[in-house]
Structure formats: C-alpha cells, structure tokens
CSV table of C-alpha atoms in Angstrom, one decimal:
chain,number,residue,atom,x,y,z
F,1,UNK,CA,-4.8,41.0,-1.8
F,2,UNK,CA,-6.9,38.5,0.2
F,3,UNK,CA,-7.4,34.8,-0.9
F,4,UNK,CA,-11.2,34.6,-1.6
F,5,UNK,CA,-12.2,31.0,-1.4
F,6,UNK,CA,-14.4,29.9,-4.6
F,7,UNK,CA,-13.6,26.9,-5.0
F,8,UNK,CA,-15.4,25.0,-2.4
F,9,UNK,CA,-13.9,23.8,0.5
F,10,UNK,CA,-11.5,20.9,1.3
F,11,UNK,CA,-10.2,18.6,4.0
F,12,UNK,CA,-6.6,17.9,3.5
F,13,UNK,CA,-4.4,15.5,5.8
F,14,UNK,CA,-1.9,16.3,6.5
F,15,UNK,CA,1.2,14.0,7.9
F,16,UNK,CA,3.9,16.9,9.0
F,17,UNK,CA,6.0,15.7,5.4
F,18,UNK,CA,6.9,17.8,2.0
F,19,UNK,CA,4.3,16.1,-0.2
F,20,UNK,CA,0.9,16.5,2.3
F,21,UNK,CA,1.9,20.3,3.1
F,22,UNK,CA,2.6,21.0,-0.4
F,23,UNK,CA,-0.6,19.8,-1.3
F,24,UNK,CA,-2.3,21.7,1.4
F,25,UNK,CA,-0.6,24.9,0.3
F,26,UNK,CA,-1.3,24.9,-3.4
F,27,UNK,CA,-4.9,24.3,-2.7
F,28,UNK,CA,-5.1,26.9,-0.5
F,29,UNK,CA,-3.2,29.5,-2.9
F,30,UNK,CA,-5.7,27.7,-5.8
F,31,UNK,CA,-8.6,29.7,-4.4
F,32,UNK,CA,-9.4,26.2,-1.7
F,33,UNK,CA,-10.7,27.1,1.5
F,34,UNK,CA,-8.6,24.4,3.2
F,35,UNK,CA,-9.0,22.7,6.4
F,36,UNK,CA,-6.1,20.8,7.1
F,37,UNK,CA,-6.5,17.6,9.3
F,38,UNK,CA,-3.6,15.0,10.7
F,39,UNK,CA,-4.6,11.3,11.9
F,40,UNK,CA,-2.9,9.7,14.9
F,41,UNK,CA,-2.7,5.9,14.1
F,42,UNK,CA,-0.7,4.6,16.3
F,43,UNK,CA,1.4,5.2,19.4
F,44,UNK,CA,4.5,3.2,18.7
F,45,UNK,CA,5.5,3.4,22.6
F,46,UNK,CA,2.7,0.9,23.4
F,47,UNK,CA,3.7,-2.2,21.5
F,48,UNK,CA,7.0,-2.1,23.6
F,49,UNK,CA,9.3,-0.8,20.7
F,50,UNK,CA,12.6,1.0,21.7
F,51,UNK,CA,12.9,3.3,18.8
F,52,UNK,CA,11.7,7.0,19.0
F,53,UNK,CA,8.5,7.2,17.8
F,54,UNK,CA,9.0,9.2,13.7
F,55,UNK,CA,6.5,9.5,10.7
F,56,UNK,CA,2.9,10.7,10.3
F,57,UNK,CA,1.9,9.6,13.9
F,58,UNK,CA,4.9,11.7,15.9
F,59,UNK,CA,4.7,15.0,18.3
F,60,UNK,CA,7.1,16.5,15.4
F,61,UNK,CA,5.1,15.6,12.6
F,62,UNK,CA,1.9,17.1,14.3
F,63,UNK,CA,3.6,20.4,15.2
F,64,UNK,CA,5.0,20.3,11.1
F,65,UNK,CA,1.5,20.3,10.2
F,66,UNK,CA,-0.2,22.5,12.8
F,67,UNK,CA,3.1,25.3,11.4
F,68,UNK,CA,2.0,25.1,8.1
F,69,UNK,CA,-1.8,26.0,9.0
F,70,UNK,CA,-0.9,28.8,11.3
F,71,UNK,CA,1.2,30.0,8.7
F,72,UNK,CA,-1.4,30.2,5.9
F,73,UNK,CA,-4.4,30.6,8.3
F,74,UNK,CA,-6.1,27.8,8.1
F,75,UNK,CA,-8.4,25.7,10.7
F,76,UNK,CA,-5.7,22.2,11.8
F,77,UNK,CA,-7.1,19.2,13.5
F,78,UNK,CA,-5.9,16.2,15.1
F,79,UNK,CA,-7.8,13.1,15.1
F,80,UNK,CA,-7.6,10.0,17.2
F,81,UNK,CA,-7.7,7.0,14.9
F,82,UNK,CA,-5.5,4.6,16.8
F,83,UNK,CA,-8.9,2.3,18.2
F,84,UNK,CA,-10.0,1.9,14.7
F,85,UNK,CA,-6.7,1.6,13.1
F,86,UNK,CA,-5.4,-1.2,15.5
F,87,UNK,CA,-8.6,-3.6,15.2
F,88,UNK,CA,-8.2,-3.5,11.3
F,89,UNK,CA,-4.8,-2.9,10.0
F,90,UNK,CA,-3.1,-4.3,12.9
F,91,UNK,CA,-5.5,-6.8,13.7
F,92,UNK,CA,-5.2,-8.0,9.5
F,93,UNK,CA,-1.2,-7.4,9.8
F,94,UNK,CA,-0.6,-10.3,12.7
F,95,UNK,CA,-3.6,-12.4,11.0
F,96,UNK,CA,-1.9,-12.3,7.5
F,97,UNK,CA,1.5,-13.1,8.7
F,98,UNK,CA,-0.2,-16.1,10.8
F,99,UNK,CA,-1.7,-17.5,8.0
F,100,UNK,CA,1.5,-17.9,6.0
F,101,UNK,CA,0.9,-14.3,3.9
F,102,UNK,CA,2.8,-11.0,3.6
F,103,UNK,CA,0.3,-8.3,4.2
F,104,UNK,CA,0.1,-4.8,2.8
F,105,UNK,CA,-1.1,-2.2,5.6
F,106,UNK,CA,-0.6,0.5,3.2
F,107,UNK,CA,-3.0,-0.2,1.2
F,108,UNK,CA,-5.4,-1.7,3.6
F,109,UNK,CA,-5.1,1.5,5.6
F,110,UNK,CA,-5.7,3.7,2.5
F,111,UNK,CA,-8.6,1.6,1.7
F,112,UNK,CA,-10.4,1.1,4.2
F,113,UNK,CA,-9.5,3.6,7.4
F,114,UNK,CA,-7.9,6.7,5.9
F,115,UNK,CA,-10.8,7.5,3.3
F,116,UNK,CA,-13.5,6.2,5.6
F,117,UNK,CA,-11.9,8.7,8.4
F,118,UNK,CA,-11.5,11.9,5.8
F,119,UNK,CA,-14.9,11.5,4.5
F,120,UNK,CA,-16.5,11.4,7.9
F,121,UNK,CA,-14.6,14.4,9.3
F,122,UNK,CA,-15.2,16.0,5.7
F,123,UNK,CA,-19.1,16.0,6.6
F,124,UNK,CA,-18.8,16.9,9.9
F,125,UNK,CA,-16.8,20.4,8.9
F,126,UNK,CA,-18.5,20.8,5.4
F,127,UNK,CA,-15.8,19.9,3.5
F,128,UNK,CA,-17.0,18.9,-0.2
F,129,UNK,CA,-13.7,17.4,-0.8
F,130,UNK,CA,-10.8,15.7,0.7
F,131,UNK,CA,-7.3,16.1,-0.8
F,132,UNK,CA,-3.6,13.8,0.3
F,133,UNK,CA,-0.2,14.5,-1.1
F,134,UNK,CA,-0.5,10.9,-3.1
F,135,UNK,CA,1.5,11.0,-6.6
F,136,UNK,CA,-1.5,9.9,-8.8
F,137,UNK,CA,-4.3,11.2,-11.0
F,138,UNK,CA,-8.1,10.8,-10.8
F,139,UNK,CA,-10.2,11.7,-13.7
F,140,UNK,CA,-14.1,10.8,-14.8
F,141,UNK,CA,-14.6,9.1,-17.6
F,142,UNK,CA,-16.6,10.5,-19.7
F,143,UNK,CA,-18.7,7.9,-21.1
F,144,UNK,CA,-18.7,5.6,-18.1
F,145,UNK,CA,-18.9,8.0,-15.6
F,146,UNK,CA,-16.5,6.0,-13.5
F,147,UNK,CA,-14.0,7.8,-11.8
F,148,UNK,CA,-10.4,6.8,-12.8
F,149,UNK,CA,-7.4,6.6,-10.7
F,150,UNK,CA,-4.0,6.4,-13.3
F,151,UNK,CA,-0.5,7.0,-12.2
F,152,UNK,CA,1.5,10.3,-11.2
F,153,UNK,CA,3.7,12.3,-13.7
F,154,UNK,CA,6.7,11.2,-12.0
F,155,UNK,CA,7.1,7.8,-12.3
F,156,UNK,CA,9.6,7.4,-9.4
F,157,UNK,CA,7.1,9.1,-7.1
F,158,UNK,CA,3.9,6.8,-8.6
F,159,UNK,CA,1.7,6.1,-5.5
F,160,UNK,CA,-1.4,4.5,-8.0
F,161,UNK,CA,-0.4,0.9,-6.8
F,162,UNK,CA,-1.3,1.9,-2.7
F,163,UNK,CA,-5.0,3.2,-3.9
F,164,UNK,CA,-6.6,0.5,-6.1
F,165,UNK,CA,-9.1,-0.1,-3.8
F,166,UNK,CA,-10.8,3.1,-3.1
F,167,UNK,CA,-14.2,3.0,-3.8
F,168,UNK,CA,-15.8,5.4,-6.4
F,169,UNK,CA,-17.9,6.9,-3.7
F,170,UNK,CA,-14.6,8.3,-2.2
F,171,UNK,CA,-12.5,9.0,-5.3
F,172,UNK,CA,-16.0,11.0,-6.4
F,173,UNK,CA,-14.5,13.6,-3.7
F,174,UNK,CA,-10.7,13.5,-3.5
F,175,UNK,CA,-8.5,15.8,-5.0
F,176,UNK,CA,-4.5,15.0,-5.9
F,177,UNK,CA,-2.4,18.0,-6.1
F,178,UNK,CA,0.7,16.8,-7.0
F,179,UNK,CA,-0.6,13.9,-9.4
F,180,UNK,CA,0.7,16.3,-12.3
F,181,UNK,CA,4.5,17.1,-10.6
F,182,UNK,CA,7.2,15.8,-10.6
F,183,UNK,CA,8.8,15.6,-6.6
F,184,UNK,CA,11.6,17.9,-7.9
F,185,UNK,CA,9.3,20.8,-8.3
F,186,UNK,CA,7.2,20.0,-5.1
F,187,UNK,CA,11.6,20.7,-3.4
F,188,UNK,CA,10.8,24.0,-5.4
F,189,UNK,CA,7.8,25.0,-4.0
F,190,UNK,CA,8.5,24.4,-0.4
F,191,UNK,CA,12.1,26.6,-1.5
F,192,UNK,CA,9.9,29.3,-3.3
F,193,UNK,CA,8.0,29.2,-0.1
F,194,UNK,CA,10.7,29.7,2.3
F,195,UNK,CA,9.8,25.9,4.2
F,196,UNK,CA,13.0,25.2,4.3
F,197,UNK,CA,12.3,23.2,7.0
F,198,UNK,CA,10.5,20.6,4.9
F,199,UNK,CA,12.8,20.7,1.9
F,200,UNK,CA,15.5,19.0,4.6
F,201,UNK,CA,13.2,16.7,6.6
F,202,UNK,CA,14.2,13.1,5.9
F,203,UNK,CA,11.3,11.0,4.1
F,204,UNK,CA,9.7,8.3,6.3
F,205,UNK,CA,9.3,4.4,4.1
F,206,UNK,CA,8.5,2.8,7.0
F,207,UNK,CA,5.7,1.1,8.3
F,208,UNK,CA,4.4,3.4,10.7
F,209,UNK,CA,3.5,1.3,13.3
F,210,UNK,CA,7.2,-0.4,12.8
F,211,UNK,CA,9.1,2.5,12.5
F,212,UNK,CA,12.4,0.4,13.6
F,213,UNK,CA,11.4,-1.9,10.7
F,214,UNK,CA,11.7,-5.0,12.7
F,215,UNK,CA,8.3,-6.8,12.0
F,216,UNK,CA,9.2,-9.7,13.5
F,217,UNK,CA,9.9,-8.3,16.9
F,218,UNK,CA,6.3,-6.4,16.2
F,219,UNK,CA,4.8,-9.7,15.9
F,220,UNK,CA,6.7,-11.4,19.3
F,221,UNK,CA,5.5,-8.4,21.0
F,222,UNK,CA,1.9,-8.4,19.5
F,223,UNK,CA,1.1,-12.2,19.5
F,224,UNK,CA,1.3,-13.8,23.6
F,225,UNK,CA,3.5,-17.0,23.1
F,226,UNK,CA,4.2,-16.8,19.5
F,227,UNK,CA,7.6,-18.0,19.2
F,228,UNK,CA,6.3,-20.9,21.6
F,229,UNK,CA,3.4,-21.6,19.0
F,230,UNK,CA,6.0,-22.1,15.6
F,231,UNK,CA,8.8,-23.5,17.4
F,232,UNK,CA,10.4,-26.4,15.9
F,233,UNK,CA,9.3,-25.5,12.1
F,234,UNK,CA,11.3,-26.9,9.2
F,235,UNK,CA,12.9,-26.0,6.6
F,236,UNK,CA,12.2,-28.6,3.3
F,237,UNK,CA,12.2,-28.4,-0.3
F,238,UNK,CA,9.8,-28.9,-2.5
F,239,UNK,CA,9.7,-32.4,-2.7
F,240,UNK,CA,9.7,-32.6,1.3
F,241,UNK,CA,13.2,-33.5,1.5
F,242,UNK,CA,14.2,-31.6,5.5
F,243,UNK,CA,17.0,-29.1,5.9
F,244,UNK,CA,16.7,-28.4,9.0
F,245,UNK,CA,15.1,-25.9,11.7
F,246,UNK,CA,14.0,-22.5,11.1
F,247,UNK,CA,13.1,-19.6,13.6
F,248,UNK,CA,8.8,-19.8,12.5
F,249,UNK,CA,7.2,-19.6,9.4
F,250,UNK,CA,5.8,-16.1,10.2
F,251,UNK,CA,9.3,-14.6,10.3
F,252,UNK,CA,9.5,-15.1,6.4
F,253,UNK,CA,8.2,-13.8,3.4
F,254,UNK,CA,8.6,-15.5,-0.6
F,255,UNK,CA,11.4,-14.0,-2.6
F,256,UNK,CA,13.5,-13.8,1.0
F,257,UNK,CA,17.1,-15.0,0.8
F,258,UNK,CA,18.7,-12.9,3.3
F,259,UNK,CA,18.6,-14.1,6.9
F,260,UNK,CA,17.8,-17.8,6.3
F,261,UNK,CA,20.8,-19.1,8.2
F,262,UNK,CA,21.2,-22.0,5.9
F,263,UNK,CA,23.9,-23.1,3.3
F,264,UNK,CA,22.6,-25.2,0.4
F,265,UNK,CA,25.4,-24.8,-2.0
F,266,UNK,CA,23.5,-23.0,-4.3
F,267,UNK,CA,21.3,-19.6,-3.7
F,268,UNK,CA,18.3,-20.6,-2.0
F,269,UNK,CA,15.4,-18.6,-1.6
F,270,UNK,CA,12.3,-18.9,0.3
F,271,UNK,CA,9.7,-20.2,-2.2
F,272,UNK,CA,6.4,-21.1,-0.4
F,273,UNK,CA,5.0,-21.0,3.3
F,274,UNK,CA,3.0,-23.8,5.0
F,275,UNK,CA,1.5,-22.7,7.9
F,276,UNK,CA,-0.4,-25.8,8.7
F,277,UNK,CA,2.9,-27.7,9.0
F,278,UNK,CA,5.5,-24.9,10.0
F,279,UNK,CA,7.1,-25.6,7.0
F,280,UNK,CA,9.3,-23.4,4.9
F,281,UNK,CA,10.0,-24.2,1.1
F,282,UNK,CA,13.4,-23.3,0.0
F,283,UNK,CA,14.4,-23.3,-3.4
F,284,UNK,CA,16.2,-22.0,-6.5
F,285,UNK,CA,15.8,-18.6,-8.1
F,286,UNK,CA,13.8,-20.5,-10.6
F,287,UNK,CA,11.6,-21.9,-8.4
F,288,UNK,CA,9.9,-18.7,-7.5
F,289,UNK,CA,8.7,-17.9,-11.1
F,290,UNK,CA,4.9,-19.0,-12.2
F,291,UNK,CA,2.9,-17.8,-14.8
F,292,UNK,CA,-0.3,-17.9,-13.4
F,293,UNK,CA,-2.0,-16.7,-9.6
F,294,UNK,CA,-5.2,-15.9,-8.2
F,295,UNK,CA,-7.0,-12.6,-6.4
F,296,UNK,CA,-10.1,-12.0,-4.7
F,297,UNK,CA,-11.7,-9.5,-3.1
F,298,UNK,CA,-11.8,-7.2,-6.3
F,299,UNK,CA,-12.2,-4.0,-6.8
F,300,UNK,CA,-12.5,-2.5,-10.5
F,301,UNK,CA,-12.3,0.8,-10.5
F,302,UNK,CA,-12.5,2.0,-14.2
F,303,UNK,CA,-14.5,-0.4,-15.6
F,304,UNK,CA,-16.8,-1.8,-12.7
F,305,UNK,CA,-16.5,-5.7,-13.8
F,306,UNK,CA,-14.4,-7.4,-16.3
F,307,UNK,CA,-17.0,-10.2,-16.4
F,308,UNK,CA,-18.2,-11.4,-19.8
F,309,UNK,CA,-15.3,-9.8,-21.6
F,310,UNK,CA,-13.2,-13.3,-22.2
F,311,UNK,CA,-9.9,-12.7,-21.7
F,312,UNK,CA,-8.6,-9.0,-20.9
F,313,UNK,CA,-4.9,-7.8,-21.5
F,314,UNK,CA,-3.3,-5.7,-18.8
F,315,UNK,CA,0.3,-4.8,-17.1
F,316,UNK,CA,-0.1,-6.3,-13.6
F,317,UNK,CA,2.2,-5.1,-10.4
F,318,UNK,CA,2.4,-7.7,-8.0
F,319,UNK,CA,4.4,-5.6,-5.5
F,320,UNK,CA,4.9,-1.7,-4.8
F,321,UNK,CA,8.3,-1.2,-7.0
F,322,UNK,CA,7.2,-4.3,-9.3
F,323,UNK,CA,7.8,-2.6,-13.2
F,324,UNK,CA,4.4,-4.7,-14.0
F,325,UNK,CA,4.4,-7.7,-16.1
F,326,UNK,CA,2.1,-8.2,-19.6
F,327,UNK,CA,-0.6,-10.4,-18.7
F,328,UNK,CA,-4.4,-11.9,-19.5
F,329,UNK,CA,-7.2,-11.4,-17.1
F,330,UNK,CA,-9.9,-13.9,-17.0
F,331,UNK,CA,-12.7,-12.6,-14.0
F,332,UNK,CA,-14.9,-15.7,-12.9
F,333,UNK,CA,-17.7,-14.7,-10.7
F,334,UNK,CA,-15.5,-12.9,-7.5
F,335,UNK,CA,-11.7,-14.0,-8.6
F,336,UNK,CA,-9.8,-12.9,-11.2
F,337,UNK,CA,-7.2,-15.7,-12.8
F,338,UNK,CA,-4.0,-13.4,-14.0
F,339,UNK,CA,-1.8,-15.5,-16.9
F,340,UNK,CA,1.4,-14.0,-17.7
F,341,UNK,CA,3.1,-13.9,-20.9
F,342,UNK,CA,6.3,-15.0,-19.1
F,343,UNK,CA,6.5,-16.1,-15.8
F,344,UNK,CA,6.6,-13.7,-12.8
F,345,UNK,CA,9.2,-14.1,-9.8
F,346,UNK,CA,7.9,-14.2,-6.1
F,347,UNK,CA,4.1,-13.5,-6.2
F,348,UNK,CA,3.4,-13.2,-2.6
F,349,UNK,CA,0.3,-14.0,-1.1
F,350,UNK,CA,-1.1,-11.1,1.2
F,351,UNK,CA,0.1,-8.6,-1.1
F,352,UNK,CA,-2.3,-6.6,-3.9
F,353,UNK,CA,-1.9,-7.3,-7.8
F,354,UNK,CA,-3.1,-4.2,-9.6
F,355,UNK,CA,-4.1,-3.7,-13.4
F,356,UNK,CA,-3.2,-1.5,-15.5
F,357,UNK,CA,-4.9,0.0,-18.9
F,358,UNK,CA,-1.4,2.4,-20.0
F,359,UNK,CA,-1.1,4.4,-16.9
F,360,UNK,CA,-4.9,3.7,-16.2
F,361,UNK,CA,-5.9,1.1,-13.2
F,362,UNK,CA,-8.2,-1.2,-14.1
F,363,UNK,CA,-8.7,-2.6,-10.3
F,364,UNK,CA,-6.9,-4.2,-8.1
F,365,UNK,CA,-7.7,-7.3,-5.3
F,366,UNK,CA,-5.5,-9.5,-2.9
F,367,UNK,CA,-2.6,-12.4,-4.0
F,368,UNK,CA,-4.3,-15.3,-3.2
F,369,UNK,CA,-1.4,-18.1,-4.1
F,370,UNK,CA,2.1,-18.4,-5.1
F,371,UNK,CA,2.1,-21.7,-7.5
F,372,UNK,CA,5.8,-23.0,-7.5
F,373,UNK,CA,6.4,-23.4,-11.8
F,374,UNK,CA,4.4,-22.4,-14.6
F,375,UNK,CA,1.0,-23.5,-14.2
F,376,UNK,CA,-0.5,-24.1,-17.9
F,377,UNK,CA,-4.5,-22.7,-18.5
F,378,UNK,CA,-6.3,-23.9,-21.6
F,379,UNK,CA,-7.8,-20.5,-21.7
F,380,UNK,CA,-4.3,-18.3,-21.5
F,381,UNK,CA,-2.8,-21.0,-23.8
F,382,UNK,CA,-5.5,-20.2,-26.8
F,383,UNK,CA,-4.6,-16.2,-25.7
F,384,UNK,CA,-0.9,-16.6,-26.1
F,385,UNK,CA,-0.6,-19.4,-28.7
C-alpha cells in the first residue's frame, strides 16, 4: 500500500550515520513526507591535514545519505555551508583557543549554523518541520507555552547538553525521532531494515573539521606565525614560582595532565591559562576544584529568565560526559553566578554549563572563569548553610 503523507512535511539532515537515517526513515514510514538534506561544512583537505577526509562532511557520508533517499523515495540535497561555517565556528574555534579558552564547536555549530541553515532551506522547500537524529526530547509546556528540550531515554546516547541554546523559534519546528530510543533499538531498525550497511559503519566523535583529532596542528596550520607568537611561554604555579618552558598556552586546556613534559614530583595538572603573559598554571588535583564560576551569553529555554527568583537549584554539566553537579543559580542582569554544593573539578572556560530541572534544561550559556579554590558567596552561603 502506498505511504500517504498526512503528517506535514519535514526536512531532515541527514549526515550519511545510523542515528540521522534512522530518523529519516521512521518519519517517513510515520506518514512524513520527508525531504532529506546533508550539509557540507568543511573540506578537511584545505587546512593542509593528511588524514582522509571521514564524518558528516565526506564523499562516503554523502553517497550513505543520498542511498537511503533513493531507497525510500525521497527528494536528497546537498548544501554548501563551508563559507558560513568557517567565518563562525572556525573563526570562534582559533579565537577561543587564543584567548586562553577551550571552545565547544559542537554546540556553537548546532546553535547557531545548523538550525539557522535547516530552517532556511525548510522554507525554501515548504517544509513545516525540520528533524536530526539528536538523542533528546522537546515538549511544550503547557502553561508556559515554552518549548522544552529534556534529555534522551538512553542516557548513554543523551545529546541535550549540545542543544541548550537553540532558540524557541527553532525548537517550535524540530522534530527528534529517536529522543524516546534507546541506540540498541535504532541497531534493530537499521537490521529490521536490511541497512546493514549502517549497523557496521564506525561512529565518528571527532571534530569534523579535525578528523585526525590533532587541534593543535589545526591551529599551526590555521593561525600564520603562531608558534612564533607564544614562544617562550612559562610554565608557573600559582604563586608565580617558574618551572620552566612550555610549547604555548593555546596548546593546553584545564584539567590536562597528559603531554605536559614536566616532572614535579607530584601529579600536576594544568589549572589556569594566562594568555596575556603566556603563562601556564600547574597544580595539584586539588587545585582544579571551585565552587563557584560565571556564564554569559544565556539562553533559558524552559523558563525564559531566572531573574527575580533568588536563588534557583539545578544539576549543572560543565562539560559533555560531566554526570552534573547540585548547585544554586543566582541570574544578575545577563550572567548567571552557579554555586555548588561541593566543589567542581576543571570548569573550563569556553565550554557551555547547562541546567537542569530532572531531565528538563533550564538553559544553558558560556564558562566564563575557572577560580582556582573555593570561592565563598554570602548569597550561596545563606542557601547552603
């Protein structure tokens, strides 16, 4: 019997992997009429790398996608979005690691090329919706309103941390069809399927202009004299005593204790960055806990603003695969102050901290500062006395 499409029609991108045609095919066999769409963000050849070019921006993974489509009959596209990819993402990705922070593209990307890019192609094909293979929910509240993004079924799989910032405006449109399976039954519908094809393609974690995962030779290659610019940085501790010469302070990240090339007699870890002074801080494990940090450039999805509501207690993920930590919220004007109950190892500046009501987010913004030790509030200490 023919599929009969009643359910509106949807843009779906698609990357070439399990989770995106999965997503494409259930929609489609859900009554969808799917249009399914891959986005090329990057030529990896360009920036000089030596590694084959893999992921969501590859010949392969195009020809993955366009099979699916063909397959089920649905209209595939391919769109160029390497200009406006490279002046933001990669643009932010060399400025973030020049001033001393450890960016996110991810999340950037998500927030503000990828929906951006769906959403104008959606209109342009008369798509009401657009759909990914993410592992998270979306719901509307119904007394706010506000559309809600909360976390996947499978925890493993939980993608809610990468979308905290998209706007309601876009999430007002998107559809997540796997947000209620676990990745063991998406194996079983590619089986049930007969894609075998996808059930034994490798998944890709990389960065996907960095497929070779060398971000540092990325940044040698992307920035003209850079390793001429931070020579001659030093490594100190925190009460400036020197310890001798590091490689540049953008070829290190807080929490790093790998690769330092430097024996203290005790395991040191890199615990601040000081651009301004091509300064590394080394220290112990210790060091890198506070109980207090900073973000900015907010955005609260379920709830809008968390001004006027005193002190607000949330789980916050400071990092991707961060378990989240119990803390106190406390917006002033266009920051939020986070105070945790106990103190949090290697907040990293450049990276997202996202809220969370239960599996709810509340919103989401950008790491401000690492503060080496506890850091005591007279508001969080009335919260947690």
């Amino acid at each position: 019997m023919e599929n009969t499409p009643t359910k509106g029609r949807v843009l779906v991108a698609m990357s070439g992997g399990i989770d995106s045609s999965v997503a494409a095919v259930l929609l489609h066999e859900a009554g969808y009429e799917v249009v399914g769409m891959t986005m090329k963000t990057w030529d990896y050849a360009s920036a000089g790398g030596s590694k084959k070019e893999t992921g969501c921006c590859s010949l392969d993974s195009i020809n993955d996608a366009r099979d699916i489509a063909v397959r089920l009959g649905f209209p595939h596209y391919i769109i160029d979005i390497r200009d406006e990819f490279g002046d933001f993402v990669i643009d932010n990705f060399t400025e973030e690691y020049l001033a001393g922070r450890t960016p996110n593209p991810c999340v950037l990307c998500n927030t503000h090329i990828k929906w951006d890019a769906l959403l104008r192609r959606a209109d342009m094909l008369g798509c009401q919706y657009i759909a990914t293979g993410h592992y998270a929910q979306i719901r509307q509240d119904a007394d706010t309103g506000r559309y809600v993004v909360s976390k996947g079924l499978d925890e493993n799989k939980d993608q809610s941390y990468a979308l905290w910032g998209v706007t309601q405006q876009s999430l007002s449109r998107t559809l997540f069809p796997l947000g209620a399976m676990r990745k063991t039954e998406i194996y079983d519908e590619a089986r049930r399927r007969g894609f075998t094809a996808l059930v034994n393609k490798p998944e890709s974690y990389e960065i996907c202009f960095i497929p070779d995962n060398d971000y540092r030779g990325f940044l040698r290659r992307r920035v003209a004299g850079l390793e001429e610019r931070v020579a001659g940085g030093r490594f100190v501790l925190a009460d400036g005593t020197d310890l001798g010469r590091h490689e540049g302070y953008p070829f290190y990240t807080i929490g790093q204790r790998k690769g330092l090339g430097i024996a203290l007699g005790f395991p040191a870890y890199v615990v601040a960055i000081r651009p301004e002074t091509n300064e590394v801080v080394l220290g112990n494990y210790d060091e890198l806990a506070s109980s207090f940090t900073t973000v900015h450039k907010l955005n609260m999805g379920k709830l809008g603003s968390l001004e006027g509501r005193g002190l607000v207690p949330a789980v916050v993920k400071v990092r991707y695969h961060h378990a989240g930590s119990p803390a106190f919220l406390e917006q002033v004007e266009d920051k939020i102050n986070i105070y945790f109950t106990e103190p949090v190892h290697a907040i990293t500046p450049g990276q997202a901290a996202v809220f969370y009501d239960g599996d709810d987010v509340l919103g989401g913004g950008w790491i401000t500062r690492h503060v080496i030790g506890e850091v005591p509030q007279p508001a969080a200490a009335a919260a947690l006395a």
